[in-house]
Structures are given as structure tokens and as C-alpha cells.
XYZ file of C-alpha atoms in Angstrom:
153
model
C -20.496 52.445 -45.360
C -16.739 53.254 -44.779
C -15.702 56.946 -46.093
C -13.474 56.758 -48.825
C -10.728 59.623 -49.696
C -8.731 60.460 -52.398
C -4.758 59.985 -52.275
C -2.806 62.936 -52.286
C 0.903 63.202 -52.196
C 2.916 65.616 -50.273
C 1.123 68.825 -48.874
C -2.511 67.793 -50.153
C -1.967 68.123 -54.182
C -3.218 65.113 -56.552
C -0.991 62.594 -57.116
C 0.720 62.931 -60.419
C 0.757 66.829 -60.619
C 3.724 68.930 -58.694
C 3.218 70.926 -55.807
C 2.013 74.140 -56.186
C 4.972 75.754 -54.762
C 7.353 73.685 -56.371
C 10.231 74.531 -59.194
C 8.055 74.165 -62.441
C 4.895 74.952 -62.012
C 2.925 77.185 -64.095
C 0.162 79.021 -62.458
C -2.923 80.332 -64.924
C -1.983 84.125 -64.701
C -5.423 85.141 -65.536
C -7.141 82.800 -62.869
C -4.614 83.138 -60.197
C -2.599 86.639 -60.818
C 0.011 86.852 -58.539
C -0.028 87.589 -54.769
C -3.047 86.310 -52.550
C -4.743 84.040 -54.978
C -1.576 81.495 -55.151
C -2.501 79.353 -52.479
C -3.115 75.234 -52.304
C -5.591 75.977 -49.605
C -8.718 78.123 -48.911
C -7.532 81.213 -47.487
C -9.246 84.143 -46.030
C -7.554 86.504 -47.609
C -7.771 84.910 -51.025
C -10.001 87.592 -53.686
C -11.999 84.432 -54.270
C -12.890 83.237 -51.134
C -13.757 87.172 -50.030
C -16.404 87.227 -53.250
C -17.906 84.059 -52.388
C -18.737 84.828 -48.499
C -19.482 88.285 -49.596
C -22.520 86.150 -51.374
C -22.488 83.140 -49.192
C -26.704 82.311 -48.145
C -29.475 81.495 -49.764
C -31.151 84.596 -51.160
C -28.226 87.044 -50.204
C -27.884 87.569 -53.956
C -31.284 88.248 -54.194
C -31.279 90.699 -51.589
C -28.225 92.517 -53.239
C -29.818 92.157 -56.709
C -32.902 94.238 -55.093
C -30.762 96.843 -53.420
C -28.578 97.514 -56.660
C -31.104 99.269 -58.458
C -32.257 101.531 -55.017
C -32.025 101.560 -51.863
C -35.384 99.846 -49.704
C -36.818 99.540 -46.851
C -37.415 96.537 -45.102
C -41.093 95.876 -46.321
C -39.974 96.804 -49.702
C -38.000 94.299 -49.729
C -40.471 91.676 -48.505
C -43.073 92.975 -51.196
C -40.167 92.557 -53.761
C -38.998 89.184 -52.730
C -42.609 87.363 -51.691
C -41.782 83.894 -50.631
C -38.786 85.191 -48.657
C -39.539 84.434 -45.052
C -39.146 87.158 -42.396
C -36.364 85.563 -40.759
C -33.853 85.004 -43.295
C -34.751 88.169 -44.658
C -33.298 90.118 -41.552
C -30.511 87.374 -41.210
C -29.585 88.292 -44.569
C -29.479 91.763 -44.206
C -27.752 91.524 -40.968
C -25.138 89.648 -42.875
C -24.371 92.076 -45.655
C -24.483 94.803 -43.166
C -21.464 93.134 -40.972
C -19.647 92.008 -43.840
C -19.953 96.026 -45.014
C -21.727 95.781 -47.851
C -24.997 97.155 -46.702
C -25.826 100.425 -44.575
C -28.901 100.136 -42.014
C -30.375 103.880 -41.692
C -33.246 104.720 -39.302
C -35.486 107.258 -41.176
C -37.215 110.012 -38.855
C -40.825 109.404 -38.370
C -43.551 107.014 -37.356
C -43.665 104.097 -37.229
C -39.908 103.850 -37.615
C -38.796 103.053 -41.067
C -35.549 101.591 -42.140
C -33.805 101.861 -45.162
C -30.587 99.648 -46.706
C -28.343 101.035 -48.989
C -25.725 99.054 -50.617
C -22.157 100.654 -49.613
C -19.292 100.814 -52.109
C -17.880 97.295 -51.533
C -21.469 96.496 -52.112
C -22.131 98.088 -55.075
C -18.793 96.478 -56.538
C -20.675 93.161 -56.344
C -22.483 93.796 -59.542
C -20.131 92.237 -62.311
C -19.934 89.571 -59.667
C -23.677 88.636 -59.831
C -23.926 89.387 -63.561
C -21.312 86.815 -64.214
C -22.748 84.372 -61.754
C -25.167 85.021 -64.135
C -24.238 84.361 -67.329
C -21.782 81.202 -66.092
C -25.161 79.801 -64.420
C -27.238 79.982 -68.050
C -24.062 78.519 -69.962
C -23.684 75.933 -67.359
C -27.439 75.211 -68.103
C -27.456 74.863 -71.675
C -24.268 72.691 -71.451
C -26.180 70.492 -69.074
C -29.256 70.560 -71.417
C -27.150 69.490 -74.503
C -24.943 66.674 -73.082
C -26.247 63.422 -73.875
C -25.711 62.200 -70.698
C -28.402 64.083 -69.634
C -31.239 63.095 -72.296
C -33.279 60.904 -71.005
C -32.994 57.484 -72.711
C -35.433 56.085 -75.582
């Protein structure tokens, strides 16, 4: 089966709407305020695209949901999040840790314990995963409502 692609004109926007960049065009202030948001491509410095890796994996906002009410150790965690398996479980906190969102502290003792604590930039992910959220249930009982989705008589 051939791949099939959609035709864009110019510098990859739709046919029939102007260029981004172009005399005219009216960017949503509320969606894209100005400055690093106005782009026509995914940018790393775009707010956006910084939230959404700051979340990016399966379970990562699991993990940060966890760690927002107190910090854990790592078999807290585990006991907290059951079917989580062992390896994505440090992969994920590995992640948030090098994307500075999560603090790895060696606690004095034996065995040696660890516990993660979210940092500031992690903590400031909380309106973030309550609107994720709140879009995911409306998106939800949209998709239970539309009649496209009822099964047929």
C-alpha cells in the first residue's frame, strides 16, 4: 500500500489558509501568546512541547501524581503503583530526574534507602496533570454521547 500525504503549500501550512508568518494572520492570543509559542513547527523551546516531554512515557504521570502528595522511596512507589514493572519504574524516575523535575537522595542507613522528591519545576506540573485531567473526562463523555459512537440497532 503506497503512503499517501497531504498537500501543503508553501512552508508546510494547509492549502487554503495563509502562512503563519504572513501579513494577515491572526494568531489565538490565549493559545499561542506571543514569543516562543508562534511557531509552524515543533520547537524545543516551545512552552508546549517542554510540558509534554516533561510528561512524555507511559506512567511518568503516574509517578509524578504519587510524588505530589510526598516524597517516596523507591519501594513506596512500587507498593503504590502495583502493576508497574521494575524497569520502567527506574526508567521513569531516571527520566524526571534528568529532565529536573525529580531529586534522587540517598538516606543514611541500611540497607540503603532512596528517596524522590519532586523539585520546583516538578511540583509546577500539577495544574498540568489536573487539566490533563479534566480535558481527558470531557473528551470521554463527548466520545460517549456522539452518535457515531453508539453502537447500531
Amino acid at each position: 500500500m503506497a503512503h499517501q500525504t497531504e498537500s501543503h503549500a508553501g512552508r508546510g501550512e494547509p492549502t487554503g489558509h495563509p502562512p503563519a508568518h504572513s501579513p494577515g494572520y491572526e494568531w489565538d492570543a490565549e493559545l499561542v501568546p506571543p514569543g516562543s509559542g508562534r511557531t509552524i513547527r515543533p520547537e524545543e523551546t516551545c512552552p508546549v512541547e517542554i510540558a509534554l516531554a516533561a510528561v512524555a512515557g507511559r506512567w511518568t504521570t503516574l509517578v509524578v501524581r504519587e510524588l505530589l502528595h510526598a516524597p517516596h522511596s523507591y519501594g513506596t512507589l512500587r507498593a503504590r503503583l502495583p502493576e508497574i514493572s521494575d524497569k520502567v519504574l527506574a526508567d521513569r524516575l531516571h527520566a524526571l530526574c534528568d529532565r529536573g523535575l525529580l531529586t534522587q537522595e540517598r538516606l543514611p542507613g541500611f540497607p540503603v534507602r532512596t528517596r524522590y522528591t519532586l523539585t520546583p519545576a516538578g511540583r509546577a506540573l500539577r495544574p498540568l496533570l489536573i487539566e490533563l485531567h479534566r480535558t481527558g473526562e470531557r473528551l470521554a463523555e463527548l466520545a460517549a454521547t456522539d452518535v457515531r459512537h453508539l453502537p447500531s440497532a
